[in-house]
Each structure stands twice: as structure tokens, then as C-alpha cells.
Short mmCIF file of C-alpha atoms and ligand atoms in Angstrom, two decimals:
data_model
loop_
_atom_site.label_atom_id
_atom_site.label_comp_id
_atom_site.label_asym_id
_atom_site.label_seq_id
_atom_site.Cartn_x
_atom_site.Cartn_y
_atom_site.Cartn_z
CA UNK A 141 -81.88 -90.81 75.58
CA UNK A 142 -82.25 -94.32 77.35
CA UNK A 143 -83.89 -93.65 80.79
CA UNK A 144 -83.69 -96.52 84.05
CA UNK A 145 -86.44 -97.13 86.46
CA UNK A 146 -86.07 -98.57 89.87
CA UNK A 147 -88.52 -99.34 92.54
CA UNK A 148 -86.27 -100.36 95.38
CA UNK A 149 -86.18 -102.56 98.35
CA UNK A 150 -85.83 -106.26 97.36
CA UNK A 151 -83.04 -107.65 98.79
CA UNK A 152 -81.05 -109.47 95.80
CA UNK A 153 -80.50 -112.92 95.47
CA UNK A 154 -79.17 -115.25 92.55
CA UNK A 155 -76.02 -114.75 90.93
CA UNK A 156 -74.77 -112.68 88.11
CA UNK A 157 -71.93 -113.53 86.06
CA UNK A 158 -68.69 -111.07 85.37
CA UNK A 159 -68.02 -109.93 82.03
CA UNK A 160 -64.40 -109.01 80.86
CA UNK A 161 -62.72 -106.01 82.12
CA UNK A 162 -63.33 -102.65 80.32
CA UNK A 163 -60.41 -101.30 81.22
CA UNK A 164 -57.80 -103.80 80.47
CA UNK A 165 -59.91 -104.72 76.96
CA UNK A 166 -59.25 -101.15 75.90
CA UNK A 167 -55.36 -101.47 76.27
CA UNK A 168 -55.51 -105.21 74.90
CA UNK A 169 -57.20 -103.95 72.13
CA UNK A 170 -54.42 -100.95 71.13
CA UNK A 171 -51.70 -103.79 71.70
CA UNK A 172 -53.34 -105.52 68.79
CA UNK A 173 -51.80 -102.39 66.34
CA UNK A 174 -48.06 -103.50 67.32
CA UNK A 175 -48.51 -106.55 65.19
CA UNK A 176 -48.80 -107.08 61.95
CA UNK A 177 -50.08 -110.31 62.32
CA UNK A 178 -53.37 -111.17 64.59
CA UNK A 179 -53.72 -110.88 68.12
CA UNK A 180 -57.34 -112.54 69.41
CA UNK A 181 -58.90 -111.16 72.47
CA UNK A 182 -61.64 -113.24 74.17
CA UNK A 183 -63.95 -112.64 76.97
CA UNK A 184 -64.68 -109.31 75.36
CA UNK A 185 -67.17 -107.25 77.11
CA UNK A 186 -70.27 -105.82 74.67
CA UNK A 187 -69.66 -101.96 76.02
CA UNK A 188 -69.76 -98.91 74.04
CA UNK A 189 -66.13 -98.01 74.47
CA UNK A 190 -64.48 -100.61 73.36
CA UNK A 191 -67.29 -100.17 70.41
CA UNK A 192 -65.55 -96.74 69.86
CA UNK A 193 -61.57 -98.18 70.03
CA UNK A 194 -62.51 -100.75 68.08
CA UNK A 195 -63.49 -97.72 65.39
CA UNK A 196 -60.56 -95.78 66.23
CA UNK A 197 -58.06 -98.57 65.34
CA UNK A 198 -60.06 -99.46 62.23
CA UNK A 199 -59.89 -95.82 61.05
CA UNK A 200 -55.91 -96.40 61.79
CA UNK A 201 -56.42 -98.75 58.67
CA UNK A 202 -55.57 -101.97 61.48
CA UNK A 203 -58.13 -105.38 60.74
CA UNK A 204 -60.69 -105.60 63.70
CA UNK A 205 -62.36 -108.45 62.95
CA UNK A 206 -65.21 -110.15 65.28
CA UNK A 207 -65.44 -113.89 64.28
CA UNK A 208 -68.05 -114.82 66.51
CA UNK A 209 -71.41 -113.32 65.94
CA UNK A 210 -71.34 -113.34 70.25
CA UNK A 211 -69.38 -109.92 69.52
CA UNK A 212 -66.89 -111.15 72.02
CA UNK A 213 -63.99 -112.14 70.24
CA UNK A 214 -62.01 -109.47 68.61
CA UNK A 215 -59.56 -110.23 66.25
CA UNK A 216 -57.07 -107.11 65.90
CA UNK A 217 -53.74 -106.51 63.68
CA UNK A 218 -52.57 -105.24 60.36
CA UNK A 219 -51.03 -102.59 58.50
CA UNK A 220 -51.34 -99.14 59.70
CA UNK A 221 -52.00 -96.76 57.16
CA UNK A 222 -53.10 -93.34 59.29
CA UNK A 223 -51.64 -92.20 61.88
CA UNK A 224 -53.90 -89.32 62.61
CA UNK A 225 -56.16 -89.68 65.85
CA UNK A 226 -58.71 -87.40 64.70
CA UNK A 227 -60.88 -85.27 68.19
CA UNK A 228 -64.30 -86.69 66.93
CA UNK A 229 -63.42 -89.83 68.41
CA UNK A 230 -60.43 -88.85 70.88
CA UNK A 231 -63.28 -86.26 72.91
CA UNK A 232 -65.62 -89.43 73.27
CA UNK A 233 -63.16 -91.55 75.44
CA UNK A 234 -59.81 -90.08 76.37
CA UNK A 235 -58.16 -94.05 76.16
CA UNK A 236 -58.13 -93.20 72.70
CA UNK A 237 -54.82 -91.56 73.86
CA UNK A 238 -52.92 -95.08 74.21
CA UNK A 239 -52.84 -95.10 70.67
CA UNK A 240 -49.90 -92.54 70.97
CA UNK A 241 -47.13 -94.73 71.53
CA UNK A 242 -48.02 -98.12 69.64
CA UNK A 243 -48.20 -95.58 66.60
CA UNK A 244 -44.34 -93.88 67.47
CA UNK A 245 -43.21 -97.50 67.90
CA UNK A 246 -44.37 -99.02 65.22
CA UNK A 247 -44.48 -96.30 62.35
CA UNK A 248 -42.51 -93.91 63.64
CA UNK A 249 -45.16 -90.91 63.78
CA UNK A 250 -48.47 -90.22 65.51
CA UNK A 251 -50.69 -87.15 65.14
CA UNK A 252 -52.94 -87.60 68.35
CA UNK A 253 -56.08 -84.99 69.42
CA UNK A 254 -55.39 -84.83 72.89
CA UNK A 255 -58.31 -85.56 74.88
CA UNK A 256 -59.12 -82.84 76.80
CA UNK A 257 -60.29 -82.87 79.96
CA UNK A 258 -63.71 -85.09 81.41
CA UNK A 259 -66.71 -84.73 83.94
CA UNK A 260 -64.28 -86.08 86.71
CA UNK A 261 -61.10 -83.91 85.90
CA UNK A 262 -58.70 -82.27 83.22
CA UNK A 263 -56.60 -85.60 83.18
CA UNK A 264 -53.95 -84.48 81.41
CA UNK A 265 -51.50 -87.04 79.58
CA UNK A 266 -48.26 -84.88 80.51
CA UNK A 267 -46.20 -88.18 81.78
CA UNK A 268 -47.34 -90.61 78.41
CA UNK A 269 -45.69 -87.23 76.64
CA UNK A 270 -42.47 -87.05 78.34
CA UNK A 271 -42.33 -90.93 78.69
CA UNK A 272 -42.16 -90.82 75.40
CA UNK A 273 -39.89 -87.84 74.83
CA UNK A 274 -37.40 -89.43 77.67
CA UNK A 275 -37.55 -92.79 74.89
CA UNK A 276 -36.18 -90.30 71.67
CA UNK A 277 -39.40 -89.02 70.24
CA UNK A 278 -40.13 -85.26 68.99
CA UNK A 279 -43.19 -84.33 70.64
CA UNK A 280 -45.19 -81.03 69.76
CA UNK A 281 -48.54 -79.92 70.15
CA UNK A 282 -50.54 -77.66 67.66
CA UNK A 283 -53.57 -77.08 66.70
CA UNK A 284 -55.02 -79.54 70.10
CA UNK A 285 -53.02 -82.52 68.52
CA UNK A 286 -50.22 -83.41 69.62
CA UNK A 287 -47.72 -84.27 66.70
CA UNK A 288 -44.92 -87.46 68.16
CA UNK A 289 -42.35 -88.64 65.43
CA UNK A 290 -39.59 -91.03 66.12
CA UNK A 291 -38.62 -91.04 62.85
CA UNK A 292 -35.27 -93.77 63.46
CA UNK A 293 -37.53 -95.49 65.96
CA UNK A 294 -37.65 -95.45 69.95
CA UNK A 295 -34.78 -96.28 71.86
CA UNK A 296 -34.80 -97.86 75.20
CA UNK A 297 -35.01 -95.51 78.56
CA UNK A 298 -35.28 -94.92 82.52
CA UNK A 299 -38.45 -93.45 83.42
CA UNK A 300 -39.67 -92.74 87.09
CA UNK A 301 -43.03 -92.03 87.11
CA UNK A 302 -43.71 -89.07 89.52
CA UNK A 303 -47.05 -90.90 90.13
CA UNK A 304 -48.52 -94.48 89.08
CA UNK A 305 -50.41 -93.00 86.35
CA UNK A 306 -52.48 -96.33 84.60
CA UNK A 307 -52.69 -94.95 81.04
CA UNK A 308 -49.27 -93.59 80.47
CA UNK A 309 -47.74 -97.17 82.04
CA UNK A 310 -49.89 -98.53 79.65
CA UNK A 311 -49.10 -96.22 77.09
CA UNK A 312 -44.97 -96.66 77.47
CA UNK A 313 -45.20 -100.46 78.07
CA UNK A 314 -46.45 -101.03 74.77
CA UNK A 315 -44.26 -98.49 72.99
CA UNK A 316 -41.21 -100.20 75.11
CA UNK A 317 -42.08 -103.16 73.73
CA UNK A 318 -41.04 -102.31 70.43
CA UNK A 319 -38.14 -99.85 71.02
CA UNK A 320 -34.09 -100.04 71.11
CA UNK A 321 -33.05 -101.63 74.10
CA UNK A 322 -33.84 -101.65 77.81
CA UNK A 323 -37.20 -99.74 79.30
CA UNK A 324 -37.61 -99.72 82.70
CA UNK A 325 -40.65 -97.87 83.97
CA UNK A 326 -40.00 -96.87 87.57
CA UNK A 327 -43.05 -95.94 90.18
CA UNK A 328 -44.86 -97.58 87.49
CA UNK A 329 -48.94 -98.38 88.11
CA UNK A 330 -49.47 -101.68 89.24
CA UNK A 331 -53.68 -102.15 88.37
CA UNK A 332 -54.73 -105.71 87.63
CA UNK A 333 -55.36 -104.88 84.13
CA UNK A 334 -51.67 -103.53 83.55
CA UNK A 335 -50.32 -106.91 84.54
CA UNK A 336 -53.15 -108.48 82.04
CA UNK A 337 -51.58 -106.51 79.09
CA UNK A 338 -48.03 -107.42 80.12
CA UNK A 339 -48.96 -111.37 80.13
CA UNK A 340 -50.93 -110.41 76.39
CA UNK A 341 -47.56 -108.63 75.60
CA UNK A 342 -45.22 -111.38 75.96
CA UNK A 343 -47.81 -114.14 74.57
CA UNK A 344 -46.73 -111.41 71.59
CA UNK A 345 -43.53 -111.60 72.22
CA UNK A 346 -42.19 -108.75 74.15
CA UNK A 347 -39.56 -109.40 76.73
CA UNK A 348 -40.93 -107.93 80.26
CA UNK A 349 -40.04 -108.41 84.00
CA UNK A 350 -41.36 -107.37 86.92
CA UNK A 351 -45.17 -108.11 85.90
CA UNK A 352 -47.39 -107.12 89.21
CA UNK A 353 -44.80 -104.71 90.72
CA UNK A 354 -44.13 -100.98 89.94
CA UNK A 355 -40.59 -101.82 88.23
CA UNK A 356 -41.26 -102.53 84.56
CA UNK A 357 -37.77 -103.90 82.65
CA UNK A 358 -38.31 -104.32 78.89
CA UNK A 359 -36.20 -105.32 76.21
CA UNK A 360 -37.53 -104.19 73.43
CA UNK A 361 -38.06 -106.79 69.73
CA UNK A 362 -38.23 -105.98 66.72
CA UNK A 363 -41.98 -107.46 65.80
CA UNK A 364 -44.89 -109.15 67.93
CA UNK A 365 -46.61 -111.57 66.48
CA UNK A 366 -50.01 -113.06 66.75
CA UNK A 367 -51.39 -114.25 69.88
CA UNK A 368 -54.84 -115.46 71.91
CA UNK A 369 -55.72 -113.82 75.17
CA UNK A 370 -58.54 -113.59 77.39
CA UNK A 371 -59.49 -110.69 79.02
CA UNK A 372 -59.23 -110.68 82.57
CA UNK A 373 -62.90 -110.09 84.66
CA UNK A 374 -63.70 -107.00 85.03
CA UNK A 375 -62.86 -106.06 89.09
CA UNK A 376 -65.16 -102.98 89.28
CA UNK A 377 -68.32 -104.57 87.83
CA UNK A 378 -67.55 -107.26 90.45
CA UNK A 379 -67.01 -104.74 93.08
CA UNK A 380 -70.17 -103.10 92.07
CA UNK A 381 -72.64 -105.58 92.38
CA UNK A 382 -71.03 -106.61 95.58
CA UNK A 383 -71.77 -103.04 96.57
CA UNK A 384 -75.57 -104.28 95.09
CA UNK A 385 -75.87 -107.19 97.31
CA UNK A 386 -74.51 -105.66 100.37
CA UNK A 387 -76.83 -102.05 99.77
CA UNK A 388 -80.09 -104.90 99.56
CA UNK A 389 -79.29 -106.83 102.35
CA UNK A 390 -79.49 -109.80 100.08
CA UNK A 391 -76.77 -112.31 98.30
CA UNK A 392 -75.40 -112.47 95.37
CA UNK A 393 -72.83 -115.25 93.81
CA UNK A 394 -70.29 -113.29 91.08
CA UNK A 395 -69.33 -115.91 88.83
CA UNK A 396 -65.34 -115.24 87.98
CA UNK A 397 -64.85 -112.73 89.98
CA UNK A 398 -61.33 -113.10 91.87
CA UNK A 399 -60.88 -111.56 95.67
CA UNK A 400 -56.99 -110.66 94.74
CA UNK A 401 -57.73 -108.01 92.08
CA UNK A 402 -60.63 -106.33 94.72
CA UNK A 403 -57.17 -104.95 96.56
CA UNK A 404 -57.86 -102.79 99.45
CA UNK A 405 -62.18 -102.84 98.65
CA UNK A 406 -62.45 -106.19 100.35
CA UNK A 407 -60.82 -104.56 103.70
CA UNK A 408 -63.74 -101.80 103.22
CA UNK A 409 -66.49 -103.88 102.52
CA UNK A 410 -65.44 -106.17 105.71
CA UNK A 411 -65.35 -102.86 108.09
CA UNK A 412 -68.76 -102.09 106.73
CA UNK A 413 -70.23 -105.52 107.79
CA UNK A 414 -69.76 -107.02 104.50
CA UNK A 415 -68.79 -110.99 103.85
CA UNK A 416 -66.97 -111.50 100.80
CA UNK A 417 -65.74 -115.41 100.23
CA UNK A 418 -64.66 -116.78 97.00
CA UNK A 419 -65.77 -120.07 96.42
CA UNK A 420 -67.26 -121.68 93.41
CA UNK A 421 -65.63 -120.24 90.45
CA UNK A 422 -66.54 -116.79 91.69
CA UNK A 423 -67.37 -114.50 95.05
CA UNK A 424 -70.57 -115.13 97.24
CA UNK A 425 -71.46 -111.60 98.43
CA UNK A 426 -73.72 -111.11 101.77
CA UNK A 427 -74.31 -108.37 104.69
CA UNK A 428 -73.66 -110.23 107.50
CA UNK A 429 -75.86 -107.88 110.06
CA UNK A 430 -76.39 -103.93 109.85
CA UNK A 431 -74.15 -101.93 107.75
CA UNK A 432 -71.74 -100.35 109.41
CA UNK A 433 -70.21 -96.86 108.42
CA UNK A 434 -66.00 -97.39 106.96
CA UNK A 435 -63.88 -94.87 105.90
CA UNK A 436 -61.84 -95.29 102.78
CA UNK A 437 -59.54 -93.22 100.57
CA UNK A 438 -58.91 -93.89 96.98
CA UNK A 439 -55.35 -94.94 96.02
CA UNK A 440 -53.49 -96.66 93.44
CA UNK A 441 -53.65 -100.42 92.98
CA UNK A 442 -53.62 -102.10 95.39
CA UNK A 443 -55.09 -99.43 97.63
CA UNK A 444 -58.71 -98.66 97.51
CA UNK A 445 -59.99 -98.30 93.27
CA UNK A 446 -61.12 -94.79 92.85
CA UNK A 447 -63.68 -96.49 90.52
CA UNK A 448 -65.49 -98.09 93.26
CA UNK A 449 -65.88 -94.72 95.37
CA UNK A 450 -69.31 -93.60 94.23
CA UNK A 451 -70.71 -97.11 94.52
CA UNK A 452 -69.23 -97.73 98.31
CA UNK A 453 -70.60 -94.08 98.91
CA UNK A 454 -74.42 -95.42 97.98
CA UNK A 455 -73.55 -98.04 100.29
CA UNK A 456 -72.50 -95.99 103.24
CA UNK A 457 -75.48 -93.72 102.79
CA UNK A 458 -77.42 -96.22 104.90
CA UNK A 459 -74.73 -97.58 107.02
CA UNK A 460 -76.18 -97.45 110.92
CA UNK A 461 -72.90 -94.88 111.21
CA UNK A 462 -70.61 -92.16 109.77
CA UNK A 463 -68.21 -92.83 106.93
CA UNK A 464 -65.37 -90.17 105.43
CA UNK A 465 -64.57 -90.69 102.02
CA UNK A 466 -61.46 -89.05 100.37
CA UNK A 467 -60.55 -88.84 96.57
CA UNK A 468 -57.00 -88.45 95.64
CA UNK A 469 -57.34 -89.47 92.20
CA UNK A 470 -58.92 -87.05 90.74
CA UNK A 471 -60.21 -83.52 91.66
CA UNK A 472 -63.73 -83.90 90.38
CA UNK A 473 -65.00 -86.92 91.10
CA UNK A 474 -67.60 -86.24 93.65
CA UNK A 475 -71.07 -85.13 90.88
CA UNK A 476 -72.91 -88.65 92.34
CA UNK A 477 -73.28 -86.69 95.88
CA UNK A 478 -75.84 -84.23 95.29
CA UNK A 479 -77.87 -86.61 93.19
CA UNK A 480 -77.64 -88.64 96.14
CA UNK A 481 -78.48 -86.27 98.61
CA UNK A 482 -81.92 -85.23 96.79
CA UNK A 483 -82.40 -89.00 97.58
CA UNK A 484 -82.44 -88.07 101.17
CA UNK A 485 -78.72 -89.07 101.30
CA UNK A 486 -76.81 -87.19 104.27
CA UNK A 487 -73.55 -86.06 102.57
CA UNK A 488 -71.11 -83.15 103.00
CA UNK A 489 -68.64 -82.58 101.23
CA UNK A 490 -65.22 -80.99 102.12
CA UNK A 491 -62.54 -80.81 99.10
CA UNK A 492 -60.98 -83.97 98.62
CA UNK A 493 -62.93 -85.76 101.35
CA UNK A 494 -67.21 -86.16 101.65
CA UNK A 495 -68.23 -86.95 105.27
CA UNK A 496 -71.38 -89.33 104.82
CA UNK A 497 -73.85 -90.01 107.89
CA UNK A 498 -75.86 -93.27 107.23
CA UNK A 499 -79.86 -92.36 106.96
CA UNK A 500 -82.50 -95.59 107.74
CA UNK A 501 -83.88 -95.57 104.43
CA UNK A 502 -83.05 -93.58 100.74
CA UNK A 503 -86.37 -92.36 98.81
CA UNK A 504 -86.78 -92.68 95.20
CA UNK A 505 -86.34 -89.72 92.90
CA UNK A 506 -85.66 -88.54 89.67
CA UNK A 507 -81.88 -88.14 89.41
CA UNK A 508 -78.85 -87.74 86.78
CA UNK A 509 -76.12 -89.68 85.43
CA UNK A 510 -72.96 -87.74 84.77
CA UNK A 511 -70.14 -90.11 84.45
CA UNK A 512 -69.84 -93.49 84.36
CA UNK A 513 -69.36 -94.83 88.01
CA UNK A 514 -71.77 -91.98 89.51
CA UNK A 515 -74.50 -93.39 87.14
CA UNK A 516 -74.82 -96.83 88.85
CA UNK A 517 -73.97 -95.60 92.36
CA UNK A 518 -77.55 -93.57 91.23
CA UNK A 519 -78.85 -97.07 90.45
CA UNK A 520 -77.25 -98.99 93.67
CA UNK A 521 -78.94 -96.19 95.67
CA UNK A 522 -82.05 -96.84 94.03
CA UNK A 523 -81.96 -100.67 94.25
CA UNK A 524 -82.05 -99.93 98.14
CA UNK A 525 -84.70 -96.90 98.52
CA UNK A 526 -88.09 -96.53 99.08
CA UNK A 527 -90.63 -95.88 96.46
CA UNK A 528 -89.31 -95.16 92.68
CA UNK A 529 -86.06 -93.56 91.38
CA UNK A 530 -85.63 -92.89 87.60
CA UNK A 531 -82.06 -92.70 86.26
CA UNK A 532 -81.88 -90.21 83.47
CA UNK A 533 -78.88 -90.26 80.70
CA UNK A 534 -77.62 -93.93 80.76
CA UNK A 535 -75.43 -93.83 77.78
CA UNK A 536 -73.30 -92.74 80.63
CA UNK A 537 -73.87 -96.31 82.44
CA UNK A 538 -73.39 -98.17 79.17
CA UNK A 539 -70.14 -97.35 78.39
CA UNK A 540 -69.15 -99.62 81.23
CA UNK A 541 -71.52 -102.15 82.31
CA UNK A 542 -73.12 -104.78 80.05
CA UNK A 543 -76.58 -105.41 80.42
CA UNK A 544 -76.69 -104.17 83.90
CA UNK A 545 -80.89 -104.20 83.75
CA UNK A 546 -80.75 -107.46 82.82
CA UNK A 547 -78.15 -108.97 85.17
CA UNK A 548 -80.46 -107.24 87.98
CA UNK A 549 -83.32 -108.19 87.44
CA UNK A 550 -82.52 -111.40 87.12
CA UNK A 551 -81.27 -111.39 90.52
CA UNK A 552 -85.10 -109.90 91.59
CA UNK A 553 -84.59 -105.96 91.06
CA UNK A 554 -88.06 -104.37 90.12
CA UNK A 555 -85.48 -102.62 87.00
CA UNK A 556 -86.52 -101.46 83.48
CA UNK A 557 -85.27 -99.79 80.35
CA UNK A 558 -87.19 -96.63 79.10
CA UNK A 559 -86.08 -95.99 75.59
CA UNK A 560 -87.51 -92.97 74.30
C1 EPZ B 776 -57.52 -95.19 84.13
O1 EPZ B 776 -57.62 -93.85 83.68
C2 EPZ B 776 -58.93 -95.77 84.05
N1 EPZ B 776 -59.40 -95.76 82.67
C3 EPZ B 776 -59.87 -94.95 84.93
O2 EPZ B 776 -61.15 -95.58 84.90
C4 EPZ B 776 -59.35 -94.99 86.37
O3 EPZ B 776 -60.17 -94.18 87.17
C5 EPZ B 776 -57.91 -94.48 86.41
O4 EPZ B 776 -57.09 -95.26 85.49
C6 EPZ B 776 -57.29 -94.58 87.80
O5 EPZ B 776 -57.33 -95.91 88.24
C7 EPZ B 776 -58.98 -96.74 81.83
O6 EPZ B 776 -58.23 -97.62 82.20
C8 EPZ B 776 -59.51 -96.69 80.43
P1 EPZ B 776 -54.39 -92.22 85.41
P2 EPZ B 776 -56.26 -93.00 83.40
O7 EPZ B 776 -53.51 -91.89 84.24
O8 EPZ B 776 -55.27 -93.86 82.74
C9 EPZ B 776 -53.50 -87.69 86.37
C10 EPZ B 776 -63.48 -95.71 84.66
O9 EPZ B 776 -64.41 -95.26 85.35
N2 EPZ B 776 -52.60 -87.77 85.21
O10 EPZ B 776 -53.93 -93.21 86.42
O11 EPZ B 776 -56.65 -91.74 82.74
C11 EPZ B 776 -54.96 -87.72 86.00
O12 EPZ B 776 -55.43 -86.42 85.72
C12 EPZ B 776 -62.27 -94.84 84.35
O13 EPZ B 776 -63.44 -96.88 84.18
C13 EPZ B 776 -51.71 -86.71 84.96
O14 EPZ B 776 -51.69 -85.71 85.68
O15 EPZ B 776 -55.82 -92.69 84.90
C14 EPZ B 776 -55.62 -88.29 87.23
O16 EPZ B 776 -55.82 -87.25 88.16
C15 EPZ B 776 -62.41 -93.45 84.93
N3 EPZ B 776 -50.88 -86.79 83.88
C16 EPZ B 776 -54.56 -89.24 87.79
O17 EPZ B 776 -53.32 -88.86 87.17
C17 EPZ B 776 -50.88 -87.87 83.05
O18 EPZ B 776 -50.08 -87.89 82.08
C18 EPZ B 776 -54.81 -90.70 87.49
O19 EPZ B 776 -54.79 -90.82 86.11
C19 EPZ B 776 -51.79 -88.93 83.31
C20 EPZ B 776 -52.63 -88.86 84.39
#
């Protein structure tokens, strides 16, 4: 397993460009199975999950095709010829589960592994199962698969959401997009990269209003046809290395990112002494003068990303103050603090909420990834401390962020790769 090293304390400076959004190429990709024609998807991030849905759909018996040798163009659409999900791949990344309703809609049947539960929580996918139930399909679960047949096709429904859950909007809006008559998803998540698959949607074809609020209408078509999109940038690598630049003292210039999709995170970064001004084509980060401590709790879009609350808790380990973080997203989501607290971090944590009082200086250590955004806020941390940090298990870190080494160092990071 791929190790990091870090020796810490150079402020950053240069600029590091924004690749396309992981989490709104993973839904693009899936909406490439409700066509049997092509849909092309540029801007395509080179991460390992979209690696492994781009072998998920294949095994569905859709075309994913790559025509650039850049690896970042994908080409999806086809024929589907299984509609089995099988738990070998599901277990690996639990958006394998937005297969489900593309599948019902299309083919009328889906046997799904459902995806069990994850470092950060048991994120179950109750409301994409009675979305779909509330739009006529049979849904029943045996043998840790759940088994969804529509077999005269979905019709249109009324669903309220009792929360904005991302994946089962996703999950419905696609499935809507197909079915018999008028959706409308109610309390409906309203995340950047929803809106991004609603635009891809009706490039298809689909018929959908109320893009960027959280009141969905569809009417659903019979086919989509072929389309081009390009993937939005990704708004948590950009709020990541803005967390970098800030945690450095330094500046950074994030080509493409865009300060609208950064929601409540720009508010945050501003309280903590943090400029943020788009200019350019992008976002020039700086710290204006000490860091100061903010306190933030994760919402839905557009409140503060839950994705972003390891990496703004690296950065408020060495504010000059106090900070009080508070997860309401999910109930695990807090396995970055003690790795940061053998850093010398100052961190307690009380259920839902970690109180964090800013220390002058982090010291390097060795120190574990276990998910995907507490991996780099290991490696913000370490950007910052004194002395070396190695990150160990950074297949977690890779599933998200391209090249992050490279991107670093090239904005002066003492950072390197140690394959074993
Ligand atoms: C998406 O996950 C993202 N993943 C997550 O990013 C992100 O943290 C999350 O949205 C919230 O913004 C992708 O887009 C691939 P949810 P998702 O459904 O769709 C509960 C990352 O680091 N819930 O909004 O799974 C669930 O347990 C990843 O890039 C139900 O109870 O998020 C969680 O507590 C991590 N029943 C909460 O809702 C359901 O049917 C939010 O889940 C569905 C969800």
C-alpha cells in the first residue's frame, strides 16, 4: 500500500488547476445507461471510483468507451444486458447504488447488492427504495440484494423527501426521467452536482424544472438520446486546497474553481481570516493575517459541505482561537480527529460536535487514512507542521483527488509518493 510523506512548513504558492467533480461524474456517468445511444462526458477526473462505475456499467453490458488516450472523455450508452449489481463491486463504493433506478426505468428490473454501511456511517438507501416504490416498482430485499421490478414501467409520482438526501435525488431524477408522467421530488437535495446532472439530463432529453431548487417537476419521455457534457469542477478539491493555502500561510490561484458552488465554506473561511476572490478563470486563495478560530456545522447544499469538515478542522487546529465543529450528516464522520490529535492537535470531541482549540504549531507523525476526506485533512495538517508526517493507506486519498502529490508539490510542498 501507497504511503505519503510530508515535511511541512512552506507556505504554498503557484496555482493548481481543478479537475472535474467526482461526485457529479459518478451520477453523469449512470445517466449514460438511460440511453441507448451515446452520451460523452468531458472534463473527467482520472480517480479510482469513477474507474470502478465505469466497470460496474460495463459489466451491465452498457459501451464505456474512452476516445481520448487523456482518459478523460468517457463515452457511455448501449444495450443493457444484466441487470444484476453484483456486492464485489457495490461494497467498494456505495454510488454503485444509483444504478437502481436507471435499471427499473429503463428495463424494467434491477437486482442491486445494497451497499452496506461505510467508515463514516451505515448510510442506508431507505428513501431511493421507497422513491421508487412511491413511482410503481416491487421492491424486495433477499439475500443483501435488493430485487426492484417495474415490470409495465414507472409511472410518474409526488415524493417529499423527509431529508435532502443527494444519492436518492439523484437516484429518482434519473429514473423520473424515463417514467409515466409527472415526478416531482419535493425537499429534494439541491448540491451543485445535482443541478449538473439535471442540465446533462435535458441535453438528453428529459423534461425538468426547477433545476437549483429543492422542487424537482419531471415529465417523463420515452428515450434520451445522445448528448456531450462537461463535468462541472469539482467544489471540494477546490475547497481543499483553499484549506492548503490558507493552513500554509501562502497563496494559491485554483484555476476553474467557481465561488457560487463553495456555498456556506466561503462564509467560514472569511470568519477564519481567509480571502477568497475569484478572478482569472478561477479563485486566488490567501490568509490575510493570523487564523482565526470559526465555528461551522455541516448542512445540506448550500449550507456548509460535510465533505469539507475534516479539511477546515486541520485548518482550525492552528487557528490563534477556539472553533466548534458539528456533523449532522453523518454519525461517524469524526476518525481524522485522533490522527490529528497525535499530531499535537487539541481536539475534543462531544457527539455530533468536536470543540477544537488552535495550537502554534502541528508536529509531524506517522498517521492513518481511513476515509477519503480524513486522509487529506492528514495531509493538509502535515503540509503545515513541523518536522515529518507520513500518511499511511492512500488508496483512501485516491479515490478522490487526482494527482494530489503532484499538484502540491508543484505549488512548493516538500511531498512524495512511497510505493511499496
Ligand atoms: C453523497 O453521498 C456524496 N457522495 C457524499 O460524498 C456526501 O458526503 C453526501 O452526498 C452528502 O453531501 C457522492 O455523491 C458519490 P446522502 P450520499 O444520501 O448520496 C442518510 C465524498 O467524500 N441517508 O445525502 O450517500 C445517510 O446515511 C462522499 O465524496 C438515509 O438515511 O449522501 C447520511 O447520513 C462521502 N437514507 C445522510 O442521509 C437514504 O436513503 C446523507 O446521505 C439515503 C441517505
Amino acid at each position: 500500500m501507497d504511503k505519503i510523506r510530508i515535511r511541512g512548513g512552506r507556505p504554498l504558492s503557484g496555482e493548481i488547476v481543478i479537475g472535474g467533480a467526482k461526485n457529479a461524474g459518478l451520477p453523469l456517468m449512470v445517466a449514460g445507461m438511460l440511453t441507448d445511444e451515446l452520451l460523452t462526458l468531458t472534463n473527467g477526473p482520472r480517480l479510482a471510483d469513477l474507474d470502478t462505475m465505469a466497470a460496474l456499467i460495463a459489466q451491465h453490458g452498457v459501451t464505456v468507451d474512452q476516445p481520448t488516450n487523456d482518459g478523460r472523455v468517457l463515452a457511455i450508452g448501449g444495450p443493457i444486458t444484466n441487470t444484476e449489481a453484483p456486492y464485489d463491486i457495490v461494497r467498494k463504493m456505495r454510488a454503485s447504488v444509483l444504478v437502481l433506478g436507471p435499471l427499473v426505468a429503463r428495463v424494467g428490473e434491477a437486482r442491486v447488492s445494497l451497499p452496506g454501511g461505510c467508515a463514516i456511517g451505515t448510510r442506508p438507501v431507505d428513501l431511493h427504495l421507497k422513491g421508487l416504490e412511491a413511482m410503481g416498482a416491487t421492491i424486495r430485499l433477499d439475500a443483501g440484494y435488493v430485487h426492484a421490478s417495474a415490470p409495465q414501467g414507472l409511472r410518474g409520482a409526488t415524493f417529499v423527501f423527509p431529508f435532502p438526501s443527494v444519492g436518492a435525488t439523484e437516484n429518482l431524477l434519473m429514473a423520473a426521467s424515463l417514467a409515466d408522467g409527472r415526478t416531482v421530488l419535493a425537499n429534494a437535495a439541491r448540491e451543485p452536482e445535482i443541478s449538473d446532472l439535471a442540465d446533462c439530463l435535458v441535453a438528453m432529453g428529459a423534461r425538468i424544472e426547477g433545476i437549483g431548487t429543492d422542487r424537482l417537476t419531471i415529465d417523463g419521455v420515452k428515450r434520451l438520446h445522445a448528448a456531450t457534457h462537461a463535468i462541472i469542477p469539482d467544489r471540494i478539491e477546490t475547497g481543499t486546497y483553499a484549506c492548503a493555502a490558507a493552513i500554509t500561510g501562502g497563496q494559491v490561484h485554483l484555476r476553474n474553481g467557481r465561488l457560487t458552488h463553495l456555498g456556506a465554506l466561503v462564509r467560514a473561511l472569511g470568519e477564519a481570516g481567509v480571502e477568497v476572490i475569484e478572478q482569472d478563470g478561477g479563485l486566488t486563495v490567501k490568509r490575510l493575517n493570523g487564523l482565526h478560530g470559526a465555528d461551522v456545522m455541516t448542512e445540506p447544499y448550500p449550507g456548509f459541505p460535510t465533505d469539507m469538515q475534516a479539511q477546515f478542522m486541520a485548518l482550525m487546529c492552528v487557528s490563534d482561537g477556539a472553533a466548534m465543529v458539528t456533523e449532522t450528516i453523518f454519525e461517524n464522520r469524526f476518525m481524522h480527529v485522533p490522527e490529528l490529535n497525535r499530531m499535537g492537535a487539541r481536539i475534543n470531541v462531544h457527539g455530533a460536535s468536536a470543540i477544537v482549540r488552535g495550537v502554534p504549531a502541528l508536529s509531524g507523525a506517522p498517521v492513518m487514512a481511513t476515509d477519503l476526506r480524513a486522509s487529506v485533512s492528514l495531509v493538509l495538517a502535515a503540509l503545515a507542521a513541523k518536522g515529518e508526517t507520513v500518511v499511511n493507506r492512500v488508496y483512501h486519498l485516491d479515490r478522490g483527488y487526482e494527482a494530489v502529490e503532484q499538484k502540491l508539490a508543484a505549488c512548493g510542498a516538500d511531498i512524495e509518493r512511497l510505493s511499496e
